[in-house]
mmCIF file of C-alpha atoms in Angstrom:
data_model
loop_
_atom_site.group_PDB
_atom_site.id
_atom_site.type_symbol
_atom_site.label_atom_id
_atom_site.label_comp_id
_atom_site.label_asym_id
_atom_site.label_seq_id
_atom_site.Cartn_x
_atom_site.Cartn_y
_atom_site.Cartn_z
ATOM 1 C CA GLY A 1 -24.701 -86.733 -128.289
ATOM 2 C CA GLU A 2 -26.623 -89.698 -127.000
ATOM 3 C CA LYS A 3 -24.591 -92.470 -125.261
ATOM 4 C CA VAL A 4 -25.938 -95.873 -124.463
ATOM 5 C CA GLU A 5 -24.167 -97.985 -121.846
ATOM 6 C CA GLN A 6 -24.730 -101.687 -121.632
ATOM 7 C CA HIS A 7 -23.604 -102.720 -118.139
ATOM 8 C CA GLU A 8 -23.031 -106.435 -118.452
ATOM 9 C CA SER A 9 -20.471 -107.456 -121.105
ATOM 10 C CA THR A 10 -21.023 -111.113 -120.300
ATOM 11 C CA LEU A 11 -23.797 -112.952 -118.452
ATOM 12 C CA SER A 12 -24.153 -116.687 -117.681
ATOM 13 C CA VAL A 13 -27.315 -118.299 -116.456
ATOM 14 C CA ARG A 14 -28.623 -121.841 -116.017
ATOM 15 C CA GLU A 15 -31.170 -123.152 -118.457
ATOM 16 C CA GLY A 16 -34.639 -122.373 -117.150
ATOM 17 C CA ASP A 17 -33.486 -119.363 -115.040
ATOM 18 C CA SER A 18 -34.142 -115.708 -115.986
ATOM 19 C CA ALA A 19 -31.530 -113.395 -117.543
ATOM 20 C CA VAL A 20 -31.559 -109.628 -117.139
ATOM 21 C CA ILE A 21 -29.529 -107.227 -119.297
ATOM 22 C CA ASN A 22 -29.444 -103.579 -118.285
ATOM 23 C CA CYS A 23 -28.831 -100.473 -120.368
ATOM 24 C CA THR A 24 -28.727 -96.769 -119.579
ATOM 25 C CA TYR A 25 -28.946 -93.765 -121.891
ATOM 26 C CA THR A 26 -28.010 -90.129 -121.558
ATOM 27 C CA ASP A 27 -30.435 -88.200 -123.846
ATOM 28 C CA THR A 28 -33.798 -87.417 -122.166
ATOM 29 C CA ALA A 29 -35.218 -86.940 -125.663
ATOM 30 C CA SER A 30 -34.766 -90.610 -126.520
ATOM 31 C CA SER A 31 -38.017 -92.266 -127.082
ATOM 32 C CA TYR A 32 -37.438 -95.552 -128.920
ATOM 33 C CA PHE A 33 -35.490 -98.457 -127.472
ATOM 34 C CA PRO A 34 -35.054 -101.661 -129.559
ATOM 35 C CA TRP A 35 -33.104 -104.800 -128.757
ATOM 36 C CA TYR A 36 -31.192 -106.897 -131.259
ATOM 37 C CA LYS A 37 -29.806 -110.408 -130.981
ATOM 38 C CA GLN A 38 -26.618 -111.663 -132.726
ATOM 39 C CA GLU A 39 -26.112 -115.435 -132.723
ATOM 40 C CA ALA A 40 -22.589 -116.781 -133.268
ATOM 41 C CA GLY A 41 -21.411 -116.134 -136.797
ATOM 42 C CA LYS A 42 -24.650 -114.436 -137.840
ATOM 43 C CA SER A 43 -25.897 -110.974 -138.247
ATOM 44 C CA LEU A 44 -28.172 -108.987 -135.950
ATOM 45 C CA HIS A 45 -31.900 -109.439 -135.886
ATOM 46 C CA PHE A 46 -34.543 -107.468 -134.110
ATOM 47 C CA VAL A 47 -36.134 -109.098 -131.036
ATOM 48 C CA ILE A 48 -38.277 -106.537 -129.226
ATOM 49 C CA ASP A 49 -38.646 -102.833 -128.729
ATOM 50 C CA ILE A 50 -40.299 -100.389 -126.362
ATOM 51 C CA ARG A 51 -41.396 -96.726 -126.813
ATOM 52 C CA SER A 52 -41.387 -94.093 -124.164
ATOM 53 C CA ASN A 53 -45.187 -93.909 -123.879
ATOM 54 C CA VAL A 54 -45.193 -97.255 -121.971
ATOM 55 C CA ASP A 55 -42.970 -98.688 -119.287
ATOM 56 C CA ARG A 56 -43.365 -102.401 -119.959
ATOM 57 C CA LYS A 57 -43.743 -104.615 -122.991
ATOM 58 C CA GLN A 58 -43.847 -108.393 -123.339
ATOM 59 C CA SER A 59 -43.488 -110.706 -126.199
ATOM 60 C CA GLN A 60 -43.586 -114.391 -125.126
ATOM 61 C CA ARG A 61 -40.554 -114.941 -122.872
ATOM 62 C CA LEU A 62 -39.120 -111.448 -123.488
ATOM 63 C CA ILE A 63 -39.991 -108.498 -121.278
ATOM 64 C CA VAL A 64 -38.634 -104.994 -121.680
ATOM 65 C CA LEU A 65 -38.883 -102.465 -118.860
ATOM 66 C CA LEU A 66 -38.308 -98.785 -119.278
ATOM 67 C CA ASP A 67 -37.613 -96.335 -116.372
ATOM 68 C CA LYS A 68 -37.507 -92.862 -117.947
ATOM 69 C CA LYS A 69 -36.678 -91.110 -114.663
ATOM 70 C CA ALA A 70 -33.571 -93.269 -114.207
ATOM 71 C CA LYS A 71 -32.957 -93.315 -118.010
ATOM 72 C CA ARG A 72 -32.639 -97.069 -117.802
ATOM 73 C CA PHE A 73 -34.179 -99.907 -119.769
ATOM 74 C CA SER A 74 -33.692 -103.652 -119.417
ATOM 75 C CA LEU A 75 -34.351 -106.891 -121.209
ATOM 76 C CA HIS A 76 -35.684 -109.848 -119.204
ATOM 77 C CA ILE A 77 -35.603 -113.275 -120.785
ATOM 78 C CA THR A 78 -37.579 -115.781 -118.730
ATOM 79 C CA ALA A 79 -37.253 -119.561 -118.786
ATOM 80 C CA THR A 80 -33.974 -119.336 -120.709
ATOM 81 C CA GLN A 81 -33.150 -121.954 -123.330
ATOM 82 C CA PRO A 82 -29.787 -122.800 -124.915
ATOM 83 C CA GLU A 83 -30.865 -121.092 -128.196
ATOM 84 C CA ASP A 84 -31.049 -117.787 -126.243
ATOM 85 C CA SER A 85 -27.284 -117.841 -126.083
ATOM 86 C CA ALA A 86 -26.143 -114.881 -128.224
ATOM 87 C CA ILE A 87 -24.912 -111.315 -127.984
ATOM 88 C CA TYR A 88 -27.746 -108.876 -127.216
ATOM 89 C CA PHE A 89 -27.529 -105.248 -128.092
ATOM 90 C CA CYS A 90 -29.642 -102.480 -126.715
ATOM 91 C CA ALA A 91 -30.119 -99.266 -128.685
ATOM 92 C CA ALA A 92 -31.811 -95.898 -128.379
ATOM 93 C CA SER A 93 -33.131 -93.259 -130.757
ATOM 94 C CA ASN A 94 -34.876 -89.909 -130.597
ATOM 95 C CA SER A 95 -38.259 -89.474 -132.290
ATOM 96 C CA GLY A 96 -37.643 -88.656 -135.934
ATOM 97 C CA SER A 97 -33.879 -89.245 -135.728
ATOM 98 C CA TRP A 98 -32.144 -91.345 -138.288
ATOM 99 C CA GLN A 99 -29.511 -92.518 -135.895
ATOM 100 C CA LEU A 100 -29.809 -95.589 -133.716
ATOM 101 C CA ILE A 101 -27.185 -95.520 -130.940
ATOM 102 C CA PHE A 102 -26.181 -99.008 -129.857
ATOM 103 C CA GLY A 103 -24.753 -100.307 -126.561
ATOM 104 C CA SER A 104 -21.586 -102.440 -126.623
ATOM 105 C CA GLY A 105 -23.384 -105.762 -126.396
ATOM 106 C CA THR A 106 -23.919 -108.507 -123.770
ATOM 107 C CA GLN A 107 -22.704 -112.025 -124.424
ATOM 108 C CA LEU A 108 -25.396 -114.261 -122.827
ATOM 109 C CA THR A 109 -24.558 -117.886 -122.240
ATOM 110 C CA VAL A 110 -27.307 -120.300 -121.156
ATOM 111 C CA MET A 111 -25.768 -123.351 -119.547
ATOM 112 C CA PRO A 112 -27.549 -126.679 -119.654
ATOM 113 C CA GLY K 1 -39.633 -111.767 -147.189
ATOM 114 C CA GLY K 2 -36.555 -110.064 -148.351
ATOM 115 C CA ILE K 3 -32.802 -110.308 -147.970
ATOM 116 C CA ILE K 4 -29.788 -108.084 -147.610
ATOM 117 C CA THR K 5 -26.727 -109.330 -149.417
ATOM 118 C CA GLN K 6 -23.322 -107.961 -148.648
ATOM 119 C CA THR K 7 -20.271 -108.541 -150.855
ATOM 120 C CA PRO K 8 -17.575 -109.546 -150.287
ATOM 121 C CA LYS K 9 -17.996 -111.503 -147.014
ATOM 122 C CA PHE K 10 -14.291 -111.257 -146.345
ATOM 123 C CA LEU K 11 -11.914 -108.532 -147.549
ATOM 124 C CA ILE K 12 -8.232 -108.438 -147.029
ATOM 125 C CA GLY K 13 -6.453 -105.275 -148.009
ATOM 126 C CA GLN K 14 -3.101 -103.496 -147.710
ATOM 127 C CA GLU K 15 -2.370 -100.330 -145.806
ATOM 128 C CA GLY K 16 -3.413 -97.286 -147.815
ATOM 129 C CA GLN K 17 -5.549 -99.253 -150.210
ATOM 130 C CA LYS K 18 -8.991 -98.091 -151.282
ATOM 131 C CA LEU K 19 -11.533 -100.818 -150.603
ATOM 132 C CA THR K 20 -15.232 -100.998 -151.524
ATOM 133 C CA LEU K 21 -18.022 -102.948 -149.894
ATOM 134 C CA LYS K 22 -21.347 -103.516 -151.583
ATOM 135 C CA CYS K 23 -24.849 -104.031 -150.207
ATOM 136 C CA GLN K 24 -28.030 -105.057 -152.081
ATOM 137 C CA GLN K 25 -31.575 -105.265 -150.621
ATOM 138 C CA ASN K 26 -34.732 -106.609 -152.208
ATOM 139 C CA PHE K 27 -37.119 -105.368 -149.483
ATOM 140 C CA ASN K 28 -37.753 -102.163 -151.564
ATOM 141 C CA HIS K 29 -36.789 -100.263 -148.429
ATOM 142 C CA ASP K 30 -36.150 -96.515 -148.696
ATOM 143 C CA THR K 31 -33.481 -96.174 -145.989
ATOM 144 C CA MET K 32 -30.149 -97.957 -145.892
ATOM 145 C CA TYR K 33 -27.347 -97.801 -143.402
ATOM 146 C CA TRP K 34 -23.698 -98.763 -142.944
ATOM 147 C CA TYR K 35 -22.537 -99.668 -139.454
ATOM 148 C CA ARG K 36 -19.118 -100.635 -138.272
ATOM 149 C CA GLN K 37 -18.854 -103.286 -135.561
ATOM 150 C CA ASP K 38 -15.731 -103.505 -133.450
ATOM 151 C CA SER K 39 -15.299 -106.095 -130.732
ATOM 152 C CA GLY K 40 -16.544 -104.708 -127.412
ATOM 153 C CA LYS K 41 -17.738 -101.461 -128.915
ATOM 154 C CA GLY K 42 -21.126 -102.132 -130.290
ATOM 155 C CA LEU K 43 -22.180 -100.749 -133.655
ATOM 156 C CA ARG K 44 -21.348 -97.241 -134.902
ATOM 157 C CA LEU K 45 -23.071 -95.517 -137.763
ATOM 158 C CA ILE K 46 -20.820 -94.561 -140.726
ATOM 159 C CA TYR K 47 -23.288 -93.443 -143.359
ATOM 160 C CA TYR K 48 -26.980 -93.620 -144.062
ATOM 161 C CA SER K 49 -29.151 -92.875 -147.039
ATOM 162 C CA ILE K 50 -32.812 -91.887 -146.878
ATOM 163 C CA THR K 51 -33.458 -92.463 -150.568
ATOM 164 C CA GLU K 52 -31.737 -93.024 -153.890
ATOM 165 C CA ASN K 53 -28.873 -90.564 -154.393
ATOM 166 C CA ASP K 54 -29.116 -89.236 -150.785
ATOM 167 C CA LEU K 55 -26.178 -89.561 -148.442
ATOM 168 C CA GLN K 56 -25.986 -88.594 -144.784
ATOM 169 C CA LYS K 57 -22.858 -88.824 -142.537
ATOM 170 C CA GLY K 58 -23.002 -90.737 -139.291
ATOM 171 C CA ASP K 59 -20.661 -90.266 -136.344
ATOM 172 C CA LEU K 60 -17.913 -92.376 -137.918
ATOM 173 C CA SER K 61 -17.834 -91.045 -141.515
ATOM 174 C CA GLU K 62 -14.258 -89.788 -141.544
ATOM 175 C CA GLY K 63 -12.215 -92.068 -143.775
ATOM 176 C CA TYR K 64 -15.191 -93.426 -145.639
ATOM 177 C CA ASP K 65 -17.269 -92.536 -148.760
ATOM 178 C CA ALA K 66 -20.587 -93.945 -149.686
ATOM 179 C CA SER K 67 -22.765 -94.163 -152.790
ATOM 180 C CA ARG K 68 -26.479 -94.838 -153.326
ATOM 181 C CA GLU K 69 -27.101 -94.830 -157.106
ATOM 182 C CA LYS K 70 -30.034 -97.149 -156.907
ATOM 183 C CA LYS K 71 -32.704 -97.628 -154.317
ATOM 184 C CA SER K 72 -31.718 -101.308 -153.863
ATOM 185 C CA SER K 73 -27.965 -100.754 -153.437
ATOM 186 C CA PHE K 74 -25.669 -98.901 -151.107
ATOM 187 C CA SER K 75 -21.908 -99.100 -151.292
ATOM 188 C CA LEU K 76 -19.219 -98.084 -148.784
ATOM 189 C CA THR K 77 -15.586 -97.239 -149.621
ATOM 190 C CA VAL K 78 -12.738 -97.213 -147.163
ATOM 191 C CA THR K 79 -10.686 -94.468 -148.669
ATOM 192 C CA SER K 80 -7.345 -95.429 -147.107
ATOM 193 C CA ALA K 81 -7.190 -98.674 -145.122
ATOM 194 C CA GLN K 82 -5.363 -98.391 -141.840
ATOM 195 C CA LYS K 83 -2.718 -101.041 -140.986
ATOM 196 C CA ASN K 84 -3.850 -103.650 -138.519
ATOM 197 C CA GLU K 85 -7.421 -102.522 -138.890
ATOM 198 C CA MET K 86 -9.967 -105.228 -138.368
ATOM 199 C CA ALA K 87 -13.721 -104.720 -138.223
ATOM 200 C CA VAL K 88 -16.985 -106.113 -139.477
ATOM 201 C CA PHE K 89 -19.148 -103.745 -141.515
ATOM 202 C CA LEU K 90 -22.875 -104.228 -141.403
ATOM 203 C CA CYS K 91 -25.372 -102.971 -143.931
ATOM 204 C CA ALA K 92 -28.973 -102.509 -142.842
ATOM 205 C CA SER K 93 -32.220 -101.213 -144.261
ATOM 206 C CA SER K 94 -35.536 -100.022 -142.979
ATOM 207 C CA PRO K 95 -38.831 -99.314 -144.800
ATOM 208 C CA TRP K 96 -39.065 -95.526 -144.379
ATOM 209 C CA GLY K 97 -38.790 -92.790 -141.796
ATOM 210 C CA GLY K 98 -36.350 -92.419 -138.938
ATOM 211 C CA ALA K 99 -34.651 -95.092 -136.826
ATOM 212 C CA ASP K 100 -37.652 -95.145 -134.537
ATOM 213 C CA THR K 101 -40.238 -96.109 -137.148
ATOM 214 C CA GLY K 102 -39.444 -99.820 -136.924
ATOM 215 C CA GLN K 103 -36.828 -102.477 -136.977
ATOM 216 C CA LEU K 104 -33.678 -102.487 -139.081
ATOM 217 C CA TYR K 105 -32.887 -105.498 -141.209
ATOM 218 C CA PHE K 106 -29.207 -106.400 -141.251
ATOM 219 C CA GLY K 107 -27.029 -108.124 -143.733
ATOM 220 C CA GLU K 108 -24.563 -110.882 -142.728
ATOM 221 C CA GLY K 109 -21.598 -108.477 -142.632
ATOM 222 C CA SER K 110 -18.296 -107.975 -144.399
ATOM 223 C CA LYS K 111 -15.195 -108.666 -142.411
ATOM 224 C CA LEU K 112 -12.232 -106.447 -143.186
ATOM 225 C CA THR K 113 -8.620 -107.222 -142.373
ATOM 226 C CA VAL K 114 -5.791 -104.888 -143.252
ATOM 227 C CA LEU K 115 -2.301 -106.289 -143.392
#
């Protein structure tokens, strides 16, 4: 079955710098790639997603890139702020599937 | 807006005990999910339900039962708690369709500790 690997378990950046979190997936049929954020002591909430018909999507300071050939997708957070500190989870799903396969999470710390 | 409410927030059980977690949503969403979150392992799907009275097994269903008697509620039972088990169980819902039709909305989680 599908496996999603999240390569950085922890990531520290200085406030104002960019942060990049990378994920790879195994199933070439995967077509939907959302990202979720989990702040300390809270539950997950959706931040951004990308579908396989595009290779880039931006929402304010968040950019998602998708490289289907390499089966890799990444989350770029520009001009980081302390409130960006959280665990970020990538995920992947096939079209029509009920299962969302999650990566293991990246703890991002934005230092003042 | 809506909300997903999970009860209890904290659950302490004994080895071999049967334990039940409850989830209520007022989004009027069709699909509901139970995920297990272990430290360093991401989220793994236990059960999901496409509509009332429907149950589908996820990759981690062994050792669990689920029940969806109403559209708004989805419960999960740990059939025999394992000693030293510790995990967070997350309930989620989505409007309709598969996992790729849009975002999941998550509850705050239920933390299980087995003594």
